[in-house]
Short mmCIF file of C-alpha atoms and ligand atoms in Angstrom, two decimals:
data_model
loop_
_atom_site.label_atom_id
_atom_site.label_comp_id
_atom_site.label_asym_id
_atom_site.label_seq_id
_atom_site.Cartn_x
_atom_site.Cartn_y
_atom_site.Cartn_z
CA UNK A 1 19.11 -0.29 -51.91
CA UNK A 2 15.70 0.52 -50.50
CA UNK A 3 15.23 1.09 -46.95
CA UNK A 4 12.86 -1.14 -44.88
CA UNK A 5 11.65 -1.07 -41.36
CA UNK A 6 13.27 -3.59 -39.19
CA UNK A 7 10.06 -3.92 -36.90
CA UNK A 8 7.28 -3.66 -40.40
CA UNK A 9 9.21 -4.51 -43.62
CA UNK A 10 6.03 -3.68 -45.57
CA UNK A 11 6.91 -0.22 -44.98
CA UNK A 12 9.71 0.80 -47.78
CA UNK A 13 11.25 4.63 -48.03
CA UNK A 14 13.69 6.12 -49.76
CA UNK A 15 16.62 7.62 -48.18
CA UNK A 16 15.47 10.81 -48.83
CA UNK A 17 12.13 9.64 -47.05
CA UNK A 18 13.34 8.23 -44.53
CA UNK A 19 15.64 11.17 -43.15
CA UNK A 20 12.92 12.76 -43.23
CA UNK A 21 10.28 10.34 -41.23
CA UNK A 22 13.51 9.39 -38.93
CA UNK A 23 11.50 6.35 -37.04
CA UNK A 24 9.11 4.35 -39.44
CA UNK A 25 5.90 2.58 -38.39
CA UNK A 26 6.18 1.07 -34.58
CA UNK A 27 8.70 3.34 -33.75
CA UNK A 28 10.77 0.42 -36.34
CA UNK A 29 14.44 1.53 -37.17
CA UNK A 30 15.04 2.23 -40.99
CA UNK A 31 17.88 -0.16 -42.43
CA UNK A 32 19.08 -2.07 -45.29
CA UNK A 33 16.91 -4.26 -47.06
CA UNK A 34 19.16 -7.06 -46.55
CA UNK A 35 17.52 -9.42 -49.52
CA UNK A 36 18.58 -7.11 -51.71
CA UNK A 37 22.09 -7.15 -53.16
CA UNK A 38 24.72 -5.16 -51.80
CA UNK A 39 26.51 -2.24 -53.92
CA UNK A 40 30.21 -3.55 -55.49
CA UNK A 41 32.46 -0.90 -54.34
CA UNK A 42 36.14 -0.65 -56.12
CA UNK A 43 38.13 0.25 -53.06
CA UNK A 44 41.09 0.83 -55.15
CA UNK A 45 39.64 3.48 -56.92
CA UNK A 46 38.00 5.11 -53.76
CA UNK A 47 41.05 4.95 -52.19
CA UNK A 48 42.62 7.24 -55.05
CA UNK A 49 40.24 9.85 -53.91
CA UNK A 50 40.33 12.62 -51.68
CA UNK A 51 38.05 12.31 -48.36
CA UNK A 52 35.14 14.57 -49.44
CA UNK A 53 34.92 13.15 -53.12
CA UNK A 54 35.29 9.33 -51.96
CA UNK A 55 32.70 10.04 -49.03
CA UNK A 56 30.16 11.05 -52.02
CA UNK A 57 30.98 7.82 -53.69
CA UNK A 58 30.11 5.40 -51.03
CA UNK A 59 27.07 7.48 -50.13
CA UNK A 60 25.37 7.50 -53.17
CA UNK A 61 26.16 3.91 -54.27
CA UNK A 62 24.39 3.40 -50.62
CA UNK A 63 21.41 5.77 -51.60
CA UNK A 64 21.17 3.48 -54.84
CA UNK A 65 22.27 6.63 -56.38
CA UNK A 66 18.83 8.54 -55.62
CA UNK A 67 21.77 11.36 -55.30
CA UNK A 68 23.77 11.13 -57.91
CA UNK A 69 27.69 10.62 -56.77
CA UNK A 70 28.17 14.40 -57.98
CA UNK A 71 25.63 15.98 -56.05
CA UNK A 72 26.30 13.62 -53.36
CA UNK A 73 30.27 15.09 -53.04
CA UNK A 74 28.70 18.29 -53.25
CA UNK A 75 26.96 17.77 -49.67
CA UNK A 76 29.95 15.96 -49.01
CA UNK A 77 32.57 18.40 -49.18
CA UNK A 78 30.01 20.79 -47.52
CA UNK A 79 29.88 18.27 -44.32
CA UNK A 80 33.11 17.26 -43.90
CA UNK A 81 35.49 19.98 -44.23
CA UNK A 82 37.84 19.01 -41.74
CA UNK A 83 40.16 16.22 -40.85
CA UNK A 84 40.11 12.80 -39.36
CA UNK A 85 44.00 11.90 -38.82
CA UNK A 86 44.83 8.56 -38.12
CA UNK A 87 47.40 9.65 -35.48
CA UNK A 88 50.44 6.85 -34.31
CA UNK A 89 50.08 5.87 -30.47
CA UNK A 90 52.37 3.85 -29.91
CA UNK A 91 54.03 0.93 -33.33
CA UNK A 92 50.87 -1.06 -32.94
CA UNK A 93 48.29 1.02 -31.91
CA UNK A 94 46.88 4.73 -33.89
CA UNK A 95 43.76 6.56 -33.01
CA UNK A 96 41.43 8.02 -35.65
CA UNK A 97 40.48 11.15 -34.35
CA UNK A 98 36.98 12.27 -35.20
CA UNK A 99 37.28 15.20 -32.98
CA UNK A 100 38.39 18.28 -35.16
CA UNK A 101 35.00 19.67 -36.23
CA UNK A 102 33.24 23.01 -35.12
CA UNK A 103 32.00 20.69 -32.11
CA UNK A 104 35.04 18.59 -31.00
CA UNK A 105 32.88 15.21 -31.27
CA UNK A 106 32.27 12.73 -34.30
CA UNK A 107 29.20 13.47 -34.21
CA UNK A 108 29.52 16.65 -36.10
CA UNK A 109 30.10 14.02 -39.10
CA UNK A 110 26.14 13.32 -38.91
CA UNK A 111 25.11 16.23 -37.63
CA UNK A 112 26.66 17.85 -40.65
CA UNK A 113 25.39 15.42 -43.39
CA UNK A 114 21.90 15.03 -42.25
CA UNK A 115 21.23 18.86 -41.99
CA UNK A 116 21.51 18.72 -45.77
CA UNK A 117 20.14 16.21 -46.15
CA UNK A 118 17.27 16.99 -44.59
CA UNK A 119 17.25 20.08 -46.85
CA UNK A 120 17.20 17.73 -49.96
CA UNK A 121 14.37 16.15 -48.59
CA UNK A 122 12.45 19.21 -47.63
CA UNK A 123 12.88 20.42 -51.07
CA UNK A 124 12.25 16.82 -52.74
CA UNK A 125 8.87 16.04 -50.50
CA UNK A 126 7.61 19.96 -51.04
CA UNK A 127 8.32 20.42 -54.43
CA UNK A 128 7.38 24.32 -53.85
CA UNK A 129 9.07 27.73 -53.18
CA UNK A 130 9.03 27.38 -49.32
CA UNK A 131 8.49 23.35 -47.30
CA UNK A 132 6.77 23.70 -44.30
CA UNK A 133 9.57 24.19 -41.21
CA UNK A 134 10.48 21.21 -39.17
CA UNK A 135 11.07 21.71 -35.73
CA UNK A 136 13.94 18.94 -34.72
CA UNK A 137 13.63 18.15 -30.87
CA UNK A 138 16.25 16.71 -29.31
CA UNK A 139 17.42 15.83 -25.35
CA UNK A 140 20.90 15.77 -24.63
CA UNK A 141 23.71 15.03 -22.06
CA UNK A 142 25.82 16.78 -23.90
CA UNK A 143 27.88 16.07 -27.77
CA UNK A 144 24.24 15.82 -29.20
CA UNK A 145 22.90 18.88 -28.35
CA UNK A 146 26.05 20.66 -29.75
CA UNK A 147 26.72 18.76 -32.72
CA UNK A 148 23.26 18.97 -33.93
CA UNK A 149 22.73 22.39 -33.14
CA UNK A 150 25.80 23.63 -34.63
CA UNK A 151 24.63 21.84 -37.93
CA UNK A 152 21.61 23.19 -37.94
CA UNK A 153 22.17 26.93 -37.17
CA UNK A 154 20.64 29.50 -39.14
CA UNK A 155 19.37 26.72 -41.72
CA UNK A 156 16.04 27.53 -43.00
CA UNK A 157 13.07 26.04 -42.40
CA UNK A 158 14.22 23.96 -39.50
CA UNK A 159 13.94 25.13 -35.87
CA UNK A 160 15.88 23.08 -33.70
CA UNK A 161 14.79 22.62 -29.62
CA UNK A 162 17.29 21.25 -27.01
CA UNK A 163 16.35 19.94 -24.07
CA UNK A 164 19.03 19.26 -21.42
CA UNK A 165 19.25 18.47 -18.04
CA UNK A 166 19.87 21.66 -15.99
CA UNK A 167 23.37 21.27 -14.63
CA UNK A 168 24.19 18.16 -15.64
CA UNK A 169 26.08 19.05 -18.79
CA UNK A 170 29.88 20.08 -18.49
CA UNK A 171 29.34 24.20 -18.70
CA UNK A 172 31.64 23.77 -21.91
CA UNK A 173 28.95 21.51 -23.53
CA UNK A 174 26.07 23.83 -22.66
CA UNK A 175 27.93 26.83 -23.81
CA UNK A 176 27.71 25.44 -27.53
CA UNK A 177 24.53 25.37 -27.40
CA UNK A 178 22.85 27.80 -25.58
CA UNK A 179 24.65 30.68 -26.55
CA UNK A 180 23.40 30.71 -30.45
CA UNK A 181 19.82 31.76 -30.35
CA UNK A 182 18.27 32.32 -34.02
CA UNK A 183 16.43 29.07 -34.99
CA UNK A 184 18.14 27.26 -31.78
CA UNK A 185 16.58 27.61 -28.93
CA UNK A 186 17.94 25.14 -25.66
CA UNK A 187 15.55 24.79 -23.06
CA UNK A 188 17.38 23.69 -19.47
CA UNK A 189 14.96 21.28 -17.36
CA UNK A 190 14.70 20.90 -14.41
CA UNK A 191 15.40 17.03 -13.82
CA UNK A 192 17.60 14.60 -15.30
CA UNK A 193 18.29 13.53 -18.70
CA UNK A 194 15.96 10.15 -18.63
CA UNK A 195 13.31 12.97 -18.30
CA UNK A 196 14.24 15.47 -20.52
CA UNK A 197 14.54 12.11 -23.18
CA UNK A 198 10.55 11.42 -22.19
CA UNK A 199 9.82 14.45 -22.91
CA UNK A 200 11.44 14.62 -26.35
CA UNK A 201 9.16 10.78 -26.52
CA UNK A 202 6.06 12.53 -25.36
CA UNK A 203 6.13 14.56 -27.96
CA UNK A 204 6.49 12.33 -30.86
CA UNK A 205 3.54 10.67 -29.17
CA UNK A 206 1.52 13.27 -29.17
CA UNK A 207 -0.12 13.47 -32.80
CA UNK A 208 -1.73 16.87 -32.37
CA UNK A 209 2.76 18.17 -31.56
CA UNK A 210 3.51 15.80 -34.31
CA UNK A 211 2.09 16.92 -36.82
CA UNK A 212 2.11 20.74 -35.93
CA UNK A 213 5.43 21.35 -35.91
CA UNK A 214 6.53 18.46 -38.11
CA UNK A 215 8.45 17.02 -35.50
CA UNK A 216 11.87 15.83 -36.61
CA UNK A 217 14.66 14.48 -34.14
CA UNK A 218 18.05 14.52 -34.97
CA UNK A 219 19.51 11.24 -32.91
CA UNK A 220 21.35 8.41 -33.97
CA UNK A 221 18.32 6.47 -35.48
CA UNK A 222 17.98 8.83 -38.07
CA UNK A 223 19.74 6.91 -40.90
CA UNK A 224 21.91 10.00 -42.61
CA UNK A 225 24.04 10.33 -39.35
CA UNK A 226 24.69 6.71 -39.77
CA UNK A 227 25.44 6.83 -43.32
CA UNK A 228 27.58 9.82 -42.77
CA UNK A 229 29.80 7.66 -40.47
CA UNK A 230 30.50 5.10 -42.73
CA UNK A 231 32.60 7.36 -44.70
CA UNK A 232 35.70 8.10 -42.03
CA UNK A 233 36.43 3.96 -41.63
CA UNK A 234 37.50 4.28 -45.45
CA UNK A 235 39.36 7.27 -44.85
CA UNK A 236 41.01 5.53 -41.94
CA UNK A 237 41.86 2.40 -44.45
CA UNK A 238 43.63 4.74 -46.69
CA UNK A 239 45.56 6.88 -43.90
CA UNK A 240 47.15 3.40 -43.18
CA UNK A 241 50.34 2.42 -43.83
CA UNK A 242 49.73 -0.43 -46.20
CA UNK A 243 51.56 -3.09 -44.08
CA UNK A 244 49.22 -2.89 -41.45
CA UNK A 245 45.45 -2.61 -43.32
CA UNK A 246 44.13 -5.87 -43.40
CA UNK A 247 45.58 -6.98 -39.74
CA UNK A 248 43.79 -3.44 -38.46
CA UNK A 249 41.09 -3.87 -35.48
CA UNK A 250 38.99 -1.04 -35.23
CA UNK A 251 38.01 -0.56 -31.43
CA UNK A 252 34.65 1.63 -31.14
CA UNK A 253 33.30 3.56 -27.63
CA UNK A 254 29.97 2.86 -28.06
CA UNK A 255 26.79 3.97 -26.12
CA UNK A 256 23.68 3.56 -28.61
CA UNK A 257 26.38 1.18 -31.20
CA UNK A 258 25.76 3.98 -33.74
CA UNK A 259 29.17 4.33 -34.52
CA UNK A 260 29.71 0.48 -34.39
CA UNK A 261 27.52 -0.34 -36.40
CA UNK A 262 28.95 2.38 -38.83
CA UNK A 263 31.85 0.41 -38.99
CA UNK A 264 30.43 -3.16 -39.62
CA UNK A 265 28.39 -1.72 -42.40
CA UNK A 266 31.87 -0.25 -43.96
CA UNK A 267 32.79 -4.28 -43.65
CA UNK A 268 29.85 -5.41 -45.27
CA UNK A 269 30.88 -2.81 -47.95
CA UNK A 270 34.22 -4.82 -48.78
CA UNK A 271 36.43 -2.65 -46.07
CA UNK A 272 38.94 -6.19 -45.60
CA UNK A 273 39.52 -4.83 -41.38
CA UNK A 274 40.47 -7.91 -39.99
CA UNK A 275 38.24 -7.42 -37.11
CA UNK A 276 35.71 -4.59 -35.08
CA UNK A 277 35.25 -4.68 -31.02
CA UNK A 278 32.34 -2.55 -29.37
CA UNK A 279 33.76 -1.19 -26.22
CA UNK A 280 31.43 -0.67 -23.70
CA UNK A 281 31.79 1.34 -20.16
CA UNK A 282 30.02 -0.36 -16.95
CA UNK A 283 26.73 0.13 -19.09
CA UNK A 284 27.29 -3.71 -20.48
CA UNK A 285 24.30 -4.91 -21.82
CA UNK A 286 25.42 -5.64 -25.08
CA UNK A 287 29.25 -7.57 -24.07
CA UNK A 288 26.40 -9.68 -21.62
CA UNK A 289 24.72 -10.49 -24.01
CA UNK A 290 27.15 -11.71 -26.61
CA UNK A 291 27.85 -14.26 -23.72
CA UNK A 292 24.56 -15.58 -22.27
CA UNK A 293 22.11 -14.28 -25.43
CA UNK A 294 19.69 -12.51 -22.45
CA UNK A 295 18.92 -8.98 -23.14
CA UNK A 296 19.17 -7.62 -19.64
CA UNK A 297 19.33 -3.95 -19.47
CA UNK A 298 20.01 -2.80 -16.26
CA UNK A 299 19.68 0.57 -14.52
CA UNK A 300 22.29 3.17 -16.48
CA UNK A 301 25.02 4.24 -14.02
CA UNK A 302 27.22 7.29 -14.63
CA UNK A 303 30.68 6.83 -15.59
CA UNK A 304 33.53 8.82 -17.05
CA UNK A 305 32.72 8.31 -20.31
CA UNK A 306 28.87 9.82 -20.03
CA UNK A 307 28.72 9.82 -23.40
CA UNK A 308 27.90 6.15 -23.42
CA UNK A 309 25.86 6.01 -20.11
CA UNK A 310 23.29 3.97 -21.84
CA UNK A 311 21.73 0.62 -21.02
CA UNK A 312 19.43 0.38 -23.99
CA UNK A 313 21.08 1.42 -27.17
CA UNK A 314 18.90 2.04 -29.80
CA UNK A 315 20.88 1.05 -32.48
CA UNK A 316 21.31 -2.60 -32.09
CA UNK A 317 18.59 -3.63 -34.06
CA UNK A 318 20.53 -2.52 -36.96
CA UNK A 319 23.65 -3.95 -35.56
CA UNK A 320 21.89 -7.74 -34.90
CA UNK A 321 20.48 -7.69 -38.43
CA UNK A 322 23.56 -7.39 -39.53
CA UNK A 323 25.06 -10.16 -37.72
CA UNK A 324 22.26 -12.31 -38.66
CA UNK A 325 22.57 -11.62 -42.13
CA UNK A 326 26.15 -12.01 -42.54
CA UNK A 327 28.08 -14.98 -40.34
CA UNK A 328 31.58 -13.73 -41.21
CA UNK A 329 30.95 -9.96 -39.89
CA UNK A 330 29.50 -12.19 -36.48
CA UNK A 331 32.93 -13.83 -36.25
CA UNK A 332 34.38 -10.64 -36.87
CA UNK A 333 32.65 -9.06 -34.09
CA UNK A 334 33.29 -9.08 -30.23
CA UNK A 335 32.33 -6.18 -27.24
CA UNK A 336 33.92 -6.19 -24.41
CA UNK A 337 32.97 -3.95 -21.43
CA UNK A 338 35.74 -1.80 -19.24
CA UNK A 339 35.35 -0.75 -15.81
CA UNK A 340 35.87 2.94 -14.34
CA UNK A 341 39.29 1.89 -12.46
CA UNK A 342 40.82 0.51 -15.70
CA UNK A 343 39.42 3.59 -17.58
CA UNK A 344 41.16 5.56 -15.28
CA UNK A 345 44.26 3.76 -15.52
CA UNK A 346 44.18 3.45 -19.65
CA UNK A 347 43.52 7.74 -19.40
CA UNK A 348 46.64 8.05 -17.83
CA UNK A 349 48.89 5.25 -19.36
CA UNK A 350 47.84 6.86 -23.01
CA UNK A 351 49.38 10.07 -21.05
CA UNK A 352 52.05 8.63 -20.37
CA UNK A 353 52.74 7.20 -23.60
CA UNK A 354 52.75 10.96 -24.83
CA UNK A 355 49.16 10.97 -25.92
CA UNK A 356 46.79 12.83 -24.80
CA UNK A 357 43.18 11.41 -24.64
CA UNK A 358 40.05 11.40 -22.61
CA UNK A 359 37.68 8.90 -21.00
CA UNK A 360 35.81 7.74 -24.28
CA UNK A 361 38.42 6.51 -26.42
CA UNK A 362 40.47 5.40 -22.85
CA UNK A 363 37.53 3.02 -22.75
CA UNK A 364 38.30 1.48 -26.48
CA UNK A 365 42.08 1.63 -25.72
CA UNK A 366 41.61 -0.66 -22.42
CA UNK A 367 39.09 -3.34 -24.64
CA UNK A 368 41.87 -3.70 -27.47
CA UNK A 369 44.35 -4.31 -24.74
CA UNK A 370 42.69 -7.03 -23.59
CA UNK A 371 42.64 -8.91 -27.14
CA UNK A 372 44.92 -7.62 -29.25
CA UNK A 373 47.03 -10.20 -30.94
CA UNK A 374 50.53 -9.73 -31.89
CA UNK A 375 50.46 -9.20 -35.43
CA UNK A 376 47.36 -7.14 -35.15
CA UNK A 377 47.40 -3.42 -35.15
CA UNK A 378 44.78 -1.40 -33.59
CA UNK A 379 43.01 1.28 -34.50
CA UNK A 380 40.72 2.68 -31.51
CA UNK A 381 38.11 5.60 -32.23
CA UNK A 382 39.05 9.00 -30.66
CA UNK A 383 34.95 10.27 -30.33
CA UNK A 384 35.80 13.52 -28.73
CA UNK A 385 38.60 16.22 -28.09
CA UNK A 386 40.34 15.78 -24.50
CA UNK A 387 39.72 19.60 -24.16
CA UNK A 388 35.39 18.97 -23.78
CA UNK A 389 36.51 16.71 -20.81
CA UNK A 390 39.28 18.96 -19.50
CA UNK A 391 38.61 19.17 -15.82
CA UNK A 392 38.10 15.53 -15.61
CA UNK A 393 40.99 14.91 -17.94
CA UNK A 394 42.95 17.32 -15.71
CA UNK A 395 41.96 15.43 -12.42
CA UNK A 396 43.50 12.48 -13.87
CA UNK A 397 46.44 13.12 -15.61
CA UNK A 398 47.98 16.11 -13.46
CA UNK A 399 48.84 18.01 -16.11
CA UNK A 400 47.04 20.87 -17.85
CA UNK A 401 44.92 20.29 -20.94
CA UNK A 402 44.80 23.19 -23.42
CA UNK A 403 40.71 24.38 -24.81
CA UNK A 404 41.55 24.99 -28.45
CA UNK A 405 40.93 29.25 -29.49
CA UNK A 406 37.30 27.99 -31.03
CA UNK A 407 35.87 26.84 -27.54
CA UNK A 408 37.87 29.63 -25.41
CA UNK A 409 35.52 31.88 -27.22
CA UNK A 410 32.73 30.38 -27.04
CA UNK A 411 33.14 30.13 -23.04
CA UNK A 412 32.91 33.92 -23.42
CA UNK A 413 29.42 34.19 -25.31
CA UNK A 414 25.97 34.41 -22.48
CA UNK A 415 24.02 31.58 -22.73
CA UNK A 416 20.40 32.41 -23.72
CA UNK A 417 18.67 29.23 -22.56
CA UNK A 418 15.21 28.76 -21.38
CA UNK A 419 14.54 27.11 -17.90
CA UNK A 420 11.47 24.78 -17.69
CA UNK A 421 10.02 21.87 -15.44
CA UNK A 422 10.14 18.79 -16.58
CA UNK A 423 6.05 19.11 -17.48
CA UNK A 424 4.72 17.89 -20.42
CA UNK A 425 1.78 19.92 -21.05
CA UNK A 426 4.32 23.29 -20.20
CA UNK A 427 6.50 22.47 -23.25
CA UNK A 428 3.70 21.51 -25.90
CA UNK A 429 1.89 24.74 -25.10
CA UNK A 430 5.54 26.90 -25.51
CA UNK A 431 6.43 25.29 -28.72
CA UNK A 432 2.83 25.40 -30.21
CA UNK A 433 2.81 28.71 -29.36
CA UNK A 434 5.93 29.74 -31.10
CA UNK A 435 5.74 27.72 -34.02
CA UNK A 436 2.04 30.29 -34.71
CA UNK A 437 4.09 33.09 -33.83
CA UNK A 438 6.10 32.03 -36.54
CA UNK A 439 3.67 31.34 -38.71
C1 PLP B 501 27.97 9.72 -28.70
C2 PLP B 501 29.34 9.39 -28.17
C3 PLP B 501 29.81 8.05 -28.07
C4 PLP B 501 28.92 6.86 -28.37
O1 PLP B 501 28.65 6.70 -29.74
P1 PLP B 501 27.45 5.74 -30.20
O2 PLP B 501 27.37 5.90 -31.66
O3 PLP B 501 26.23 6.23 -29.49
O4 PLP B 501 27.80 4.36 -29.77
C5 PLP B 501 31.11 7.83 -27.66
N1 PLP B 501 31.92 8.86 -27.32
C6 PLP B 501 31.51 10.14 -27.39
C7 PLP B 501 32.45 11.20 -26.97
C8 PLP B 501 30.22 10.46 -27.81
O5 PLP B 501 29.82 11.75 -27.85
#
């Protein structure tokens, strides 16, 4: 399938294309084009498959085989080359735990995949020895920052910039990315993360930055990461124990519905999961709207789960087409919103229950109890290891929570991070500067 932008469907791109542009004309998403038909999958023979191989399957048949399914596992095995257990809760409820890469968050899946696929594309769109470098900007509150520049480390011809809030990441979060230097450099600002994320907008704005250093950014609208997360709701499928497959609900934390809409797509694709809910923290704009149809967002308050401390997500555009297109996947969808006492509470009755889990997927585990239906089984999304959230974990559960040997030593490495205001003009001169340096 071609890819079209939701806001200008005269522009078309490839895949390869459009990891590369990331936003198309208007600042339009890139999705399906949803005239088109969709590709037949034959789940029994993905299922057969190992992770890695079936992953290259569904991608390609999703590129329209612009990578061929070989090459496709190739980048494949290269991205996801560690687990995603679907681990038992409780008899009617398992969590799919997206948490065991080099960053302890799913969004190393992405991360992972677009890197080379961005490489692809560099090589594709150059067609010579050595594509100009693209400099990926990106503003964090935290799994971001890490995932992406983890994935990115030490690749050529991509220099990846950070921009954080200064002290408003967990000092675990900042210490995966500010201590690897090379082609990553973090930058801490001085102000909050709504500023360091106008910034990072500024930028793109600018045409003079834009085009300079080939400005690149690495967040959830750029259509590999989503692709990438398609993959693990198959993998989930085939962890299953048969019995319980087509009465699964999948129950996603969702900030910017990334992830979500991950999932519906893997629907659309002929995955037969009974149902999906969006869990949402006190940043409810999308459960309101489901009920009254008014897009309201409201001012983002900070919760537990910061992760999805959103009020805007930038992925439901992809999600609503979706729905629009397909009235079955709407009936099969609901979001429901959870508030920070029940979070609390769901933290420490998973705890109790002799699993340990954090805020994020505390938040999906509180939505499905709300709905689920006795013959249903649920499957909520574990988004991140309890360990990145371990004091706040700790406050809540009263118990110790162990920082796996991978983090303990990177607590141990000096961060190198630049410290900036948040002024425009400051951070355009720096990075113009030292993308001549670089030549
Ligand atoms: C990014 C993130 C989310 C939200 O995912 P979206 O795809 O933005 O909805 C949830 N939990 C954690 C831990 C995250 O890092």
């Amino acid at each position: 399938m071609s890819l079209v932008n939701l806001l200008d469907p005269s522009q078309r791109v490839s895949f390869l294309e459009a990891v590369q542009l990331g936003l198309g004309r208007n600042q339009g998403l890139f999705f399906f084009d949803l005239a088109a038909p969709w590709p037949q999958l034959d789940l029994d023979q993905l299922l057969a498959m190992p992770f890695a191989q079936r992953s290259g399957h569904i991608l390609a048949a999703l590129t329209d085989n612009e990578i061929s399914p070989t090459r496709m596992s190739e980048l494949t095995e290269q991205a996801f080359n560690f687990p995603a257990p679907v681990v038992p809760i409780s008899a009617t409820v398992s969590c799919l735990e997206l948490f065991h890469g080099p960053t302890l968050a799913f969004k190393d899946f992405g991360a992972r995949f677009m890197a080379l696929a961005l490489a692809a594309a560099q090589r594709t769109a150059a067609q010579q020895a050595s594509p100009p470098a693209t400099t990926i900007v990106t503003a964090t509150s935290g799994d971001t920052g890490a995932a992406v520049a983890a994935a990115f480390y030490r690749q050529p011809n991509v220099n990846v910039v950070v921009l954080y809030p200064e002290g408003k990441v967990s000092p675990l979060q900042a210490k995966l990315f500010t201590t690897l230097n090379d082609n990553v450099q973090s930058i801490a600002i001085n102000g909050d993360f709504d500023q360091c994320q106008a910034l990072v907008k500024q930028l793109f704005n600018d045409p003079e930055a834009a085009t300079q250093l080939q400005l690149n950014s690495a967040n959830s609208i750029n259509i590999s990461r989503l692709f990438a997360q398609v993959c693990y709701y198959f993998e989930a499928w085939a962890q299953l124990p048969q019995a319980q497959r087509e009465h699964t609900v999948i129950c996603v934390p969702s900030g910017n519905f990334g992830n979500v809409c991950a999932a519906l797509i893997a629907l659309q694709l002929g995955l037969p999961v009974k149902r999906v809910i969006a869990a949402t923290n006190s940043n409810d704009t999308v459960p309101r709207y489901l009920q009254n149809q008014q897009w309201q967002p409201q001012p983002t308050q900070a919760t537990l789960s910061n992760a999805m401390d959103i009020s805007a997500p930038n992925n439901w555009p992809r999600v609503e087409a979706l729905l629009n297109h397909n009235p079955q996947l709407r009936n099969k969808f609901s979001a429901v919103a959870i508030s920070e006492a029940d979070t609390i509470k769901a933290t420490q009755a998973l705890h109790q229950q002799g699993y340990l889990s954090e805020p994020h997927a505390a938040v999906a585990w509180a939505a499905l109890q709300q709905t689920q239906q006795p013959e249903e089984h649920g499957l909520i999304i574990g988004t991140a290891h309890p360990a990145k959230f371990a004091e706040r974990v700790e406050h809540l559960i009263k118990a110790p929570v162990e920082l796996p040997a991978a983090l303990q030593q990177v607590l141990e490495k000096p961060e190198l991070n630049l410290r900036m205001n948040a002024d425009y003009q400051q951070l355009k001169a720096h990075l113009l500067k030292q993308s001549q340096n670089k030549g």
